[in-house]
Coordinates of C-alpha atoms in Angstrom, one line a residue:
X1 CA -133.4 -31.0 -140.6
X2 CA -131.7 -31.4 -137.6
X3 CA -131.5 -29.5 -134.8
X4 CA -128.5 -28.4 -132.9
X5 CA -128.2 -27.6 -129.2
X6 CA -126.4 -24.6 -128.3
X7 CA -125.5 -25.3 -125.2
X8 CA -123.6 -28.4 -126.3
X9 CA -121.7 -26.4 -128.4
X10 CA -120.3 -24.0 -125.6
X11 CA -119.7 -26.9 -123.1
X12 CA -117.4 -28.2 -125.9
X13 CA -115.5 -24.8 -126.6
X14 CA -115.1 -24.7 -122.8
X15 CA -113.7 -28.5 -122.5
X16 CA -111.1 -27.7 -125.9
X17 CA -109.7 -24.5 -123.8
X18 CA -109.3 -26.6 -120.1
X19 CA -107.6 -29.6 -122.6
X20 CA -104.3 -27.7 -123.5
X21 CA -103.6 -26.3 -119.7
X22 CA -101.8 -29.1 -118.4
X23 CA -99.7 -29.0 -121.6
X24 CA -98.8 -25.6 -121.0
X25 CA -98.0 -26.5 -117.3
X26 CA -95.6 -29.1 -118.4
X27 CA -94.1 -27.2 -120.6
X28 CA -93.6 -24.2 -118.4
X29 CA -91.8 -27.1 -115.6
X30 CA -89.9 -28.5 -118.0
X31 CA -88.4 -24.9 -119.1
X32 CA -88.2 -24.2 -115.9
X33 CA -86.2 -27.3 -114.4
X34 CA -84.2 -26.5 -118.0
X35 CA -83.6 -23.1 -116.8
X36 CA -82.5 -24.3 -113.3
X37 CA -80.3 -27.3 -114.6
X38 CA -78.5 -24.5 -116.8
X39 CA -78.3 -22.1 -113.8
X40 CA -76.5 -24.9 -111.8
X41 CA -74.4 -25.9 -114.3
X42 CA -72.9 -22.2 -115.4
X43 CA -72.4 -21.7 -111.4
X44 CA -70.8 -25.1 -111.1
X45 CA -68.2 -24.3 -114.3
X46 CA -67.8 -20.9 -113.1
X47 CA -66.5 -22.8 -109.4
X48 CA -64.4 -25.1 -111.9
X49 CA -63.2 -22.7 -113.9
X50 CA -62.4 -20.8 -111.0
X51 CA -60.3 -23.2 -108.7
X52 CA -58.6 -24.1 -112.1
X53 CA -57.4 -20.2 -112.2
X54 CA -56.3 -20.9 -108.5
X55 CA -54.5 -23.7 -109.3
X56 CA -52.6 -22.5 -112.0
X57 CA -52.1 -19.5 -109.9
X58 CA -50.8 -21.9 -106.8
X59 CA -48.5 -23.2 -109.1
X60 CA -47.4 -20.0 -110.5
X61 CA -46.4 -19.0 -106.9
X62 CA -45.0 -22.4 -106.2
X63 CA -42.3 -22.1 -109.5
X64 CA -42.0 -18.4 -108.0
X65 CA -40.5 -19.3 -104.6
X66 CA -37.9 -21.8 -106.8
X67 CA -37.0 -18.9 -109.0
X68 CA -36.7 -17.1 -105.9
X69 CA -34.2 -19.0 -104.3
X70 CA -31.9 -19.5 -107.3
X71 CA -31.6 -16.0 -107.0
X72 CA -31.1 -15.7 -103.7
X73 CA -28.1 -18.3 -103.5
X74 CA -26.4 -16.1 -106.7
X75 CA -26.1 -13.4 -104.0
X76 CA -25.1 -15.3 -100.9
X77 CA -24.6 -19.4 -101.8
X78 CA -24.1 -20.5 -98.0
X79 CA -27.4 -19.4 -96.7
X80 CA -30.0 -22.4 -96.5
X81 CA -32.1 -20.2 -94.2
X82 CA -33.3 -17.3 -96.2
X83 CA -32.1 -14.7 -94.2
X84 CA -33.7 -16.3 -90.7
X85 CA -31.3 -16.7 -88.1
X86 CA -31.8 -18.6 -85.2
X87 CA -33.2 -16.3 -82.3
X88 CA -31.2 -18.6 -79.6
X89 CA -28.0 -18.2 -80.9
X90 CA -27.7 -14.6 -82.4
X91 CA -24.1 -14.7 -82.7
X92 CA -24.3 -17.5 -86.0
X93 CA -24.7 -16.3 -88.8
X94 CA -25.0 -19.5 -90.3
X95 CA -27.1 -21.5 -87.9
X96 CA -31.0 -21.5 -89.1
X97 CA -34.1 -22.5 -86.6
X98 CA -34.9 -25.8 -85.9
X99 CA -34.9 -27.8 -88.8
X100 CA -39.1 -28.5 -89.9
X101 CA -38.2 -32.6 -90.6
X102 CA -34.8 -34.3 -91.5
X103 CA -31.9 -32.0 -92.5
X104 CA -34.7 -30.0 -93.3
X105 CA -34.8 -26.1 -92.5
X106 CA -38.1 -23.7 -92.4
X107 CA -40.4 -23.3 -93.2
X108 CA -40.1 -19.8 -94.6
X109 CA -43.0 -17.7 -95.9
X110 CA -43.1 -15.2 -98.4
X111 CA -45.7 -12.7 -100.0
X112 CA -46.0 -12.7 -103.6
X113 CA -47.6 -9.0 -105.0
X114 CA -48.4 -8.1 -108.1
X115 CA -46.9 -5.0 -110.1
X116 CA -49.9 -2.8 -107.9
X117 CA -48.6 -4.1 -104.6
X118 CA -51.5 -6.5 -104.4
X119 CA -51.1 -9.8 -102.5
X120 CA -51.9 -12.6 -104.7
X121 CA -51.1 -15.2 -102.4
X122 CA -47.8 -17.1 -100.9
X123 CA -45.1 -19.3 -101.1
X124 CA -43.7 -21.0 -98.3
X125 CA -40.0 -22.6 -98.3
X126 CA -38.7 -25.7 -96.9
X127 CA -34.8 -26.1 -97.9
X128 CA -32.3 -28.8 -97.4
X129 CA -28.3 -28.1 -97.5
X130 CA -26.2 -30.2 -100.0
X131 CA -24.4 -32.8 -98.2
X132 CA -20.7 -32.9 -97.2
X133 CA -18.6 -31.9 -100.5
X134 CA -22.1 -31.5 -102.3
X135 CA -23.3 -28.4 -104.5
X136 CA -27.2 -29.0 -104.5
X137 CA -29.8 -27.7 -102.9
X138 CA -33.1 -29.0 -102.6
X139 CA -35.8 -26.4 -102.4
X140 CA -39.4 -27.4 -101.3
X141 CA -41.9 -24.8 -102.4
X142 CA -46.0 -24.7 -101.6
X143 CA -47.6 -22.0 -103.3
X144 CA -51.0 -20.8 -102.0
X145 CA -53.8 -18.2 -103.5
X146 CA -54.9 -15.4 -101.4
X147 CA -58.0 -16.3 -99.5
X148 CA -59.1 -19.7 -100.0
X149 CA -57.7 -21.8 -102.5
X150 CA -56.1 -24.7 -103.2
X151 CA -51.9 -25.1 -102.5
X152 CA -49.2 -26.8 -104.6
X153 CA -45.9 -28.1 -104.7
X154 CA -42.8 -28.0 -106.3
X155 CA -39.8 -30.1 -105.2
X156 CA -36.6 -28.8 -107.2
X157 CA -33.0 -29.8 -106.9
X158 CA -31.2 -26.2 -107.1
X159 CA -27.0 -25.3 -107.9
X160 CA -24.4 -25.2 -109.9
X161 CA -24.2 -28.1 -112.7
X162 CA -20.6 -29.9 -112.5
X163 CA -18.5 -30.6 -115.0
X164 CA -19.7 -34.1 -115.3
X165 CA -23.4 -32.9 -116.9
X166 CA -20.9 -32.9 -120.2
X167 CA -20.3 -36.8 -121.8
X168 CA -17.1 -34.7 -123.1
X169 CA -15.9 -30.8 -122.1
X170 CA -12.7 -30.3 -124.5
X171 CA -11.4 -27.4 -123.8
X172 CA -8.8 -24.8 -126.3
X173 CA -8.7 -26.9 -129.2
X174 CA -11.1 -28.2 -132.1
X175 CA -12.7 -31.6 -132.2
X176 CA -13.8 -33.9 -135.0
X177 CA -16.3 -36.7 -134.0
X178 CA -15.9 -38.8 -136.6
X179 CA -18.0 -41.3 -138.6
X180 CA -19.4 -44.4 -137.0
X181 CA -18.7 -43.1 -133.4
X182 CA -21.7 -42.6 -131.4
X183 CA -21.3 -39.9 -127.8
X184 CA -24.4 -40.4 -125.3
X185 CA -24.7 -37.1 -123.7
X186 CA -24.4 -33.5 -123.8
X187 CA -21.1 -32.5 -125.6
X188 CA -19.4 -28.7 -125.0
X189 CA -16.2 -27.5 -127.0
X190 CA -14.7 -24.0 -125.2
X191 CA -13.0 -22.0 -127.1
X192 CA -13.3 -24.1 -130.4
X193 CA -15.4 -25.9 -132.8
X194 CA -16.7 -29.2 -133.7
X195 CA -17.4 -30.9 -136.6
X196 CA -19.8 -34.4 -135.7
X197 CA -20.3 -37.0 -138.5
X198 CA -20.8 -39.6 -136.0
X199 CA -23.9 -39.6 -133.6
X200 CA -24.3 -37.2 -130.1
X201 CA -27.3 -38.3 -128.6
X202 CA -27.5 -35.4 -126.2
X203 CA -27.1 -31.2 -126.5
X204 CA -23.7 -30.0 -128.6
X205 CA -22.7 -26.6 -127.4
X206 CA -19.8 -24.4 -128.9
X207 CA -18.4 -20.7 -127.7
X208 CA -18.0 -20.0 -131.1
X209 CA -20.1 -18.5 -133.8
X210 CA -17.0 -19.6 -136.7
X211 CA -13.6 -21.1 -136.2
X212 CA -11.0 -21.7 -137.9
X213 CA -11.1 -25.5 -138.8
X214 CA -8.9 -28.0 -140.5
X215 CA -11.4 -27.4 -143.1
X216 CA -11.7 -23.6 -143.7
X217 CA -13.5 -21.2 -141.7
X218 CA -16.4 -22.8 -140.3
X219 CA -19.6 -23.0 -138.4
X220 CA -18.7 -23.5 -134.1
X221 CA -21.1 -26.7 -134.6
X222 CA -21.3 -28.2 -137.5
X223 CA -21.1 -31.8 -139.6
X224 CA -23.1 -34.4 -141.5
X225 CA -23.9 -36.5 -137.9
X226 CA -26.9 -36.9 -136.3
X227 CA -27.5 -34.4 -133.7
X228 CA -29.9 -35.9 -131.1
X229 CA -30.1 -32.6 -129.2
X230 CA -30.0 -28.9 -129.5
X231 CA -27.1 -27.1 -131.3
X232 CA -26.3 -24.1 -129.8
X233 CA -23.3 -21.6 -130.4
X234 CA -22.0 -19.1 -130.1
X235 CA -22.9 -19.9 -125.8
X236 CA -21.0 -18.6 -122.8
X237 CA -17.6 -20.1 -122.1
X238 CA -16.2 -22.3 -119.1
X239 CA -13.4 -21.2 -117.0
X240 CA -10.8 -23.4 -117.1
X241 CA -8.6 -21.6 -115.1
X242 CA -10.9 -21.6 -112.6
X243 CA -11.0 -25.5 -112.8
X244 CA -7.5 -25.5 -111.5
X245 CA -8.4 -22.9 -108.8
X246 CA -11.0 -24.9 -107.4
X247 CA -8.6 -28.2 -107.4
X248 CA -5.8 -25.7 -105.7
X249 CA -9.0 -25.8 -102.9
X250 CA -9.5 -29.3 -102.8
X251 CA -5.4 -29.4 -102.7
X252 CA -5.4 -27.3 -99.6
X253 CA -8.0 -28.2 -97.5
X254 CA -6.8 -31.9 -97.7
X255 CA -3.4 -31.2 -96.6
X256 CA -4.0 -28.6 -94.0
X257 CA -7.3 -28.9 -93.1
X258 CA -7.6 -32.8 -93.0
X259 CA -10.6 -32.3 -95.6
X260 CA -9.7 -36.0 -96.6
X261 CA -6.7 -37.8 -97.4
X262 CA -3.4 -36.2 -98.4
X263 CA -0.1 -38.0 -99.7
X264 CA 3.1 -36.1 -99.6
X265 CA 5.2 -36.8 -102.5
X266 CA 6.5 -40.5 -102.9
X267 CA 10.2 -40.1 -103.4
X268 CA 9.9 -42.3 -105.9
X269 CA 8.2 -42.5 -109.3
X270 CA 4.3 -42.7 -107.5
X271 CA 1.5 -44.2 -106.2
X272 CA -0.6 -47.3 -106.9
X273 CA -4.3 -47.0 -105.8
X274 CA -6.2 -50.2 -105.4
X275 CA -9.8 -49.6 -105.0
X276 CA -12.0 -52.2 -103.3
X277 CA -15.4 -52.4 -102.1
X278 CA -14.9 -51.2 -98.3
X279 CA -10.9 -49.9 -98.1
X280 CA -8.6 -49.0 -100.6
X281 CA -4.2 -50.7 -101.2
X282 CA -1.8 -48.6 -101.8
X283 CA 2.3 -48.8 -102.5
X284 CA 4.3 -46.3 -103.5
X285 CA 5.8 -47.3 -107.0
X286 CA 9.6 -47.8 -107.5
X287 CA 10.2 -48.0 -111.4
X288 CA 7.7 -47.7 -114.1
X289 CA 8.5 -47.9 -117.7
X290 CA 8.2 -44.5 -119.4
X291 CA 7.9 -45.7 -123.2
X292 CA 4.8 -47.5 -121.7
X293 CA 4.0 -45.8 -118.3
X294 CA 3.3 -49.5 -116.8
X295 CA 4.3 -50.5 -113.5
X296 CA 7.7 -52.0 -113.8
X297 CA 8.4 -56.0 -113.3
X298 CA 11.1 -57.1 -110.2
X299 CA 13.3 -60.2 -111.3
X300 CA 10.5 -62.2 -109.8
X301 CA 8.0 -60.6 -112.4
X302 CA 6.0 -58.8 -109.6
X303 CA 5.2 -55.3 -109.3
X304 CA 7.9 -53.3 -108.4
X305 CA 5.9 -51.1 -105.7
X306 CA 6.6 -51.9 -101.7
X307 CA 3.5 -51.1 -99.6
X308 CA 3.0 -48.2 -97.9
X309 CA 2.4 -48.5 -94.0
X310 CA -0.1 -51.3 -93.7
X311 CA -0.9 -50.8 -97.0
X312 CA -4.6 -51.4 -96.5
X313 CA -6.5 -48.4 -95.6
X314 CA -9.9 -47.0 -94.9
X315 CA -11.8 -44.2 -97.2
X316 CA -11.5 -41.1 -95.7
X317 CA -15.3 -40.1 -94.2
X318 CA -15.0 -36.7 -96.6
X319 CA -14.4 -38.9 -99.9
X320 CA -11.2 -37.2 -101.2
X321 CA -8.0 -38.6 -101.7
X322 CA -5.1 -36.1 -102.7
X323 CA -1.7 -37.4 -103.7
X324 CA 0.9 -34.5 -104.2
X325 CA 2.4 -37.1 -107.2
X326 CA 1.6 -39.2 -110.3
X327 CA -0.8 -42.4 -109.3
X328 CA -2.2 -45.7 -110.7
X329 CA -5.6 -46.0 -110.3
X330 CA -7.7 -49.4 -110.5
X331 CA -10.4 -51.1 -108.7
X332 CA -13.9 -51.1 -107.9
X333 CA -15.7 -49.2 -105.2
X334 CA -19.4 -50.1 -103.8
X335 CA -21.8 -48.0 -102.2
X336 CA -18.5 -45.2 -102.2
X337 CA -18.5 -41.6 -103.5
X338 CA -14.4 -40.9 -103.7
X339 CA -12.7 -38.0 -105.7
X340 CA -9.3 -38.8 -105.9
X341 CA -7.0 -35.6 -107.0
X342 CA -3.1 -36.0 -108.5
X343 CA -1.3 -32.3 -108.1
X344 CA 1.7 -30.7 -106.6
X345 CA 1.0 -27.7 -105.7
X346 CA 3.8 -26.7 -103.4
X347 CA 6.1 -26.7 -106.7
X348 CA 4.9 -24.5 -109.6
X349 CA 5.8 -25.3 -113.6
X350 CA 4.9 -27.3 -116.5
X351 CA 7.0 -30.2 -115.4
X352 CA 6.3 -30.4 -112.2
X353 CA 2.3 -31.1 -113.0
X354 CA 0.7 -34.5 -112.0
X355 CA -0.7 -37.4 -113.7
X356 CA -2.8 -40.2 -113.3
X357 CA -2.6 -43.9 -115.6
X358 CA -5.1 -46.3 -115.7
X359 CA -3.7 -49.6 -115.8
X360 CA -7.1 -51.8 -115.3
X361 CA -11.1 -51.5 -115.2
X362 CA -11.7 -48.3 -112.7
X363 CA -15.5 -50.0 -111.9
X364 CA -18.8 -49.0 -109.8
X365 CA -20.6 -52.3 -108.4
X366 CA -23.6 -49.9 -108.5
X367 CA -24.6 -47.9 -111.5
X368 CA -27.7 -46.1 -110.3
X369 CA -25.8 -43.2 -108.4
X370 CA -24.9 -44.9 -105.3
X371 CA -21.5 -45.5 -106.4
X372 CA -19.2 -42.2 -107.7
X373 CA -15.5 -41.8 -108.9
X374 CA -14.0 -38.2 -109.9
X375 CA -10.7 -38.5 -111.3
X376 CA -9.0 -34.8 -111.5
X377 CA -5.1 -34.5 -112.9
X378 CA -3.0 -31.3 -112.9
X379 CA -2.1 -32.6 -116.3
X380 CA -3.2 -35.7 -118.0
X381 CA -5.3 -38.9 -117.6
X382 CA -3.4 -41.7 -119.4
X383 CA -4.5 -45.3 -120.1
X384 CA -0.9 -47.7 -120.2
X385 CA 0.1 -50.0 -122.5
X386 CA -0.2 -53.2 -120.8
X387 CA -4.3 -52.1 -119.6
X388 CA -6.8 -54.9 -120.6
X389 CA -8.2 -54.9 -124.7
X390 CA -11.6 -54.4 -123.3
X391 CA -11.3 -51.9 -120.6
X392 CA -14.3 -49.9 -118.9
X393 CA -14.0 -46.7 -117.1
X394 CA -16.8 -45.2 -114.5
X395 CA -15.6 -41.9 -113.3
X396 CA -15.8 -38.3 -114.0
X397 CA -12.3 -37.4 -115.6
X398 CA -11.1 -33.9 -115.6
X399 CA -7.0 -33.3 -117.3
X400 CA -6.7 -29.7 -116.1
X401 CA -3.9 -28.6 -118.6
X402 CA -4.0 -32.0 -120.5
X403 CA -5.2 -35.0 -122.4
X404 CA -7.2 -37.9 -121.7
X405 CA -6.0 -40.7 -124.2
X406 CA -4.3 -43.6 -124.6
X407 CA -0.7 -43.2 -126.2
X408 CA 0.3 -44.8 -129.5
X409 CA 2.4 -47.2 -128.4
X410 CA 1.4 -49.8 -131.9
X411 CA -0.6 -52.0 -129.4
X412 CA -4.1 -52.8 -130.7
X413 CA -7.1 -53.0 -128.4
X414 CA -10.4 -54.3 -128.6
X415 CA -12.7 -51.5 -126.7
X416 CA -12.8 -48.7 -124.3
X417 CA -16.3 -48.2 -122.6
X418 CA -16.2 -45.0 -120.3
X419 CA -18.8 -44.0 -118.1
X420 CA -19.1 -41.0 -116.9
X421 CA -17.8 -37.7 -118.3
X422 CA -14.6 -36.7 -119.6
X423 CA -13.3 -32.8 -119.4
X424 CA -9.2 -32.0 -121.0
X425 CA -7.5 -29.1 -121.9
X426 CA -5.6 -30.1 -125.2
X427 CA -7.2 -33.5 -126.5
X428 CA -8.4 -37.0 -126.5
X429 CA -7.1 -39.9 -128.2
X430 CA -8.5 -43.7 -127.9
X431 CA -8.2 -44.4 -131.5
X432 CA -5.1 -44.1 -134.1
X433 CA -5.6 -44.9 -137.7
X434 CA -3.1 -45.3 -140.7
X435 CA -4.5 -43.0 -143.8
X436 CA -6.2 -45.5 -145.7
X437 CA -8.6 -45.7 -142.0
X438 CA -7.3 -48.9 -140.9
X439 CA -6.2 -48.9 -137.1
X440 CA -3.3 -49.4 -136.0
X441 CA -2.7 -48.3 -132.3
X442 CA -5.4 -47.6 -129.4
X443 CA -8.9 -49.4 -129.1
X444 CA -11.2 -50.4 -132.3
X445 CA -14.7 -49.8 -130.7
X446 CA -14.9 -46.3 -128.2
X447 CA -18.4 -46.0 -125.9
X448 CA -18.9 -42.8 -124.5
X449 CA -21.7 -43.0 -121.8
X450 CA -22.8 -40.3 -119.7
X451 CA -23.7 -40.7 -116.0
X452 CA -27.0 -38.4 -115.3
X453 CA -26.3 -38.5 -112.0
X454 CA -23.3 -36.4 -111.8
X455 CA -25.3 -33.7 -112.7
X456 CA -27.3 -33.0 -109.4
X457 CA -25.0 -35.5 -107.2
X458 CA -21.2 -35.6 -108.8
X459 CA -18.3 -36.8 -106.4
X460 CA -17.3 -35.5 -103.8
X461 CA -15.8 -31.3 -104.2
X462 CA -16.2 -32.1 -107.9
X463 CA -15.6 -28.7 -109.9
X464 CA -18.9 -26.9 -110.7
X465 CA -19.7 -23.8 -112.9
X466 CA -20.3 -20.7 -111.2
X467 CA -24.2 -20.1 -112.5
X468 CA -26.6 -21.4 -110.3
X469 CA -29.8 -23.2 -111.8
X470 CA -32.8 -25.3 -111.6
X471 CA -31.4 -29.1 -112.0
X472 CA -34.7 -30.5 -111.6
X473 CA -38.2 -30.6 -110.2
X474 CA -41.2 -32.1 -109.6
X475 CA -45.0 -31.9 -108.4
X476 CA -45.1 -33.3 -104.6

């Protein structure tokens, strides 16, 4: 038998216990460090998730100080200051402290509160005027939380959209865009309908809910087109007799005020306007053909037009050129922003409105925004008979109380390309077709083309709508 120590056996009890205490040591470390690493990163998402909030919130209070000024130019549109007049020369109200940087006035700060009267934080102001003739704003706002937190900014361009945000404005009277014609822009019937089977690549807005159609009673927007863009009706209409009104202004201030260049009425049947790049012809027109509304020949088969002074003149530093007659308008401007104007309105009536004919390219060397045209007739915008088969347009056409078209004088053209916008009061016509849909006056292929431009910078005193709003923005 063998024997068995006791003592052995306790010495080996004791060793077992001692063997699982370092396990349970690094155990206990490793749920501790656990414990901490879980600690640290719940406080480090709560900071996250924190300066997130205030970031959000910074911009919240950045879009705040834009919405802020929209509203505040609704209730007085000349003040670029906020309300701060400049201590030095009490007696202005319309002259702001020293500008913070370049045509640059503020900054100006504002509280932002909450429904309890808490502050939640700020937004500060930094605004810059439009230019001469402009309607845009641009309003630099840094929002900032109470306290510590982070700031951002919002750069927005802030007024009244012109006429020119619309590829086409008709105005009174229905429109039918019809198959295999394409519009690149926004597209706004007043007062009417339209019915699109071609293609509007932008938004298509109507004041009407129905109207009365050459088809029946029908929808304000409507059509088997494609619609690239919103359709909205019924919407709020445009004034157009406030179109005139603001033209009457333009009118004025060039004849009496010297805002630009005025033209008292020829004597004869009107003007020719040459553009070029740096200085503009012009001669006063002696016959033109009415059947055709071209320039009319001398025995020697020139131009019967005599130059007027010089006849070689430089743009007017205020871009506006008013003639109180009808004019011919081609050329191309570079690096110019012009608005030339045709109205008399010294003599009221139907037939004593103005005109303006195209008789060749009207052409930017610049497409990018540098270069701007605005073409605005008391009556219509007309392209002659004898203009080139592939003719282009740049401008901003508004025909106040009538068309923009080419008549059908049974002349055949190859294409009009028009860039920019066109607004008219009782219709357009590029394109005349016998009823079996073969044409037989006007152009074959029409491109309408907007200019995005015109929408936050269009030529010179270009009419504008009388709602101010956000144009643009962006994060600085």
């Amino acid at each position: 038998m063998i024997g068995i120590d006791p003592i052995k056996i306790r010495n080996r009890r004791r060793f077992r216990r001692g063997a699982y205490l370092p396990l349970i040591l690094l155990v206990s470390a490793l749920f501790l460090a656990y414990g901490v690493a879980l600690a640290k990163l719940s406080f480090s998402n709560t900071k996250i998730t924190d300066l997130h909030n205030k970031k959000i919130t910074s911009m919240s209070l950045a879009e705040a100080g834009v919405n802020y000024y929209v509203w505040h130019l609704a209730h007085n549109n000349s003040d670029y200051c906020d309300g701060v007049l400049d201590d030095a020369d009490p007696g202005n109200d319309s002259k702001c402290p020293a500008p913070a940087g370049p045509g640059e006035n503020g900054p100006f700060s504002r509280d932002y509160k909450d429904a309890e009267g808490r502050v939640l934080g700020t937004y500060t102001l930094h605004i810059t005027p439009p230019g001469s003739g402009g309607t845009v704003a641009t309003v630099r706002s840094t929002g900032k939380v109470a306290g510590f937190g982070p700031r951002r900014t919002i750069v927005a361009k802030v007024g009244k959209p012109s006429l020119a945000k619309y590829t086409l404005l008709v105005n009174g009277t229905q429109y039918w865009h019809q198959s295999g014609q394409r519009i690149n822009g926004n597209v706004f019937i007043n007062n009417s309908g339209i019915r699109n089977d071609g293609e509007i690549t932008g938004d298509t807005y109507s004041t009407e809910e129905t109207y009365d159609s050459w088809w029946g009673q029908s929808p304000g927007v409507w059509g088997e087109g494609i619609f690239g863009g919103i359709r909205e009706f019924p919407t709020t209409p445009i004034d157009f007799a406030d179109v005139d009104a603001k033209m009457a202004v333009i009118y004025g201030n060039a004849r009496d005020n010297g805002v630009g260049q005025y033209y008292d009425p020829s004597g004869e049947d009107g003007y020719h306007l040459v553009l070029r790049e740096n200085d503009y012809e012009l001669y006063v027109v002696n016959s033109s053909d009415n059947s055709t509304l071209d320039i009319g020949k001398q025995a020697d088969g020139l131009p019967d037009q005599s130059p007027l002074g010089v006849g070689v003149f430089n743009y007017p530093d205020q871009g506006v050129i008013v003639f109180s007659d009808d004019v011919w308008v081609e050329g191309q401007v570079r690096d110019k922003k012009l608005t030339i104007l045709a109205a008399d309105y010294n003599v009221r009536g139907a037939g004593r409105r103005k005109n303006i004919m195209i008789p060749a390219d009207i052409s930017y060397a610049y497409t990018d925004g540098r270069d701007k045209i605005g073409l605005l007739a008391q009556q219509n915008i007309l392209v002659t008979a004898g203009a080139d088969s592939d003719l282009e347009i740049n401008a901003a056409m508004i025909a106040q109380s009538g068309e923009i078209k080419i008549n059908p004088y049974g002349v055949i053209k190859e294409r009009i390309k028009i860039y920019g916008s066109m607004a008219h009061n009782t219709g357009m016509a590029w394109t005349y077709t016998s009823p079996m849909g073969e044409v037989v006056s006007g152009f074959r292929t029409v491109e309408l083309i907007i200019d995005n431009s015109n929408i936050t910078y269009p030529p010179p005193f270009f009419p504008v709508t009388d709602s101010y709003q956000i144009l643009s923005w962006r994060e600085e």
